[in-house]
Coordinates of C-alpha atoms in Angstrom, one line a residue:
M1 CA -56.5 49.1 2.3
C2 CA -59.2 49.4 -0.4
A3 CA -61.7 50.1 2.3
L4 CA -59.5 53.0 3.5
V5 CA -59.3 54.5 0.0
S6 CA -63.0 54.2 -0.6
Y7 CA -63.6 55.9 2.8
W8 CA -61.4 58.8 1.8
I9 CA -63.2 59.2 -1.5
S10 CA -66.5 59.2 0.3
W11 CA -65.3 61.8 2.8
E12 CA -64.2 64.1 0.0
R13 CA -67.6 63.8 -1.6
L14 CA -69.3 64.4 1.8
K15 CA -67.5 67.7 2.1
E16 CA -69.0 68.7 -1.2
N17 CA -72.4 67.2 -0.8
D18 CA -74.2 67.9 2.5
D19 CA -77.0 65.4 1.9
Q20 CA -78.3 63.6 4.9
N21 CA -78.6 60.2 3.2
Y22 CA -75.0 60.5 2.0
K23 CA -73.9 61.2 5.6
R24 CA -75.6 58.1 6.8
H25 CA -74.0 56.1 4.0
C26 CA -70.5 57.3 5.1
I27 CA -71.2 56.6 8.7
E28 CA -72.3 53.0 7.8
M29 CA -69.2 52.5 5.7
V30 CA -66.9 53.7 8.5
Y31 CA -68.7 51.4 10.9
N32 CA -68.4 48.5 8.6
Y33 CA -64.7 49.2 8.1
F34 CA -64.0 49.1 11.8
V35 CA -66.1 46.0 12.3
A36 CA -64.0 44.3 9.6
Q37 CA -60.8 45.4 11.3
F38 CA -62.2 44.0 14.6
W39 CA -63.0 40.6 13.1
Q40 CA -59.5 40.5 11.6
S41 CA -57.9 41.0 15.1
E42 CA -57.6 37.2 15.5
D43 CA -55.0 37.3 12.7
G44 CA -53.1 40.1 14.4
N45 CA -53.8 42.6 11.6
T46 CA -55.6 45.1 13.9
Q47 CA -52.7 45.2 16.4
Q48 CA -50.3 46.2 13.7
I49 CA -52.6 48.9 12.4
E50 CA -53.2 50.3 15.8
S51 CA -49.4 50.3 16.5
E52 CA -48.7 52.2 13.3
S53 CA -51.4 54.8 14.0
L54 CA -50.0 55.5 17.5

């Protein structure tokens, strides 16, 4: 959940600051977040998250 909050904060900053390096940082952070979710799928956490979003 912390990753989701930090992602939201970064997205708010991205809307204010159109710097290319910051965009790349946000993309990397989103990528790392989804990779972490993927690796947690063995515990069943990802399936629950996907069910709630649908």
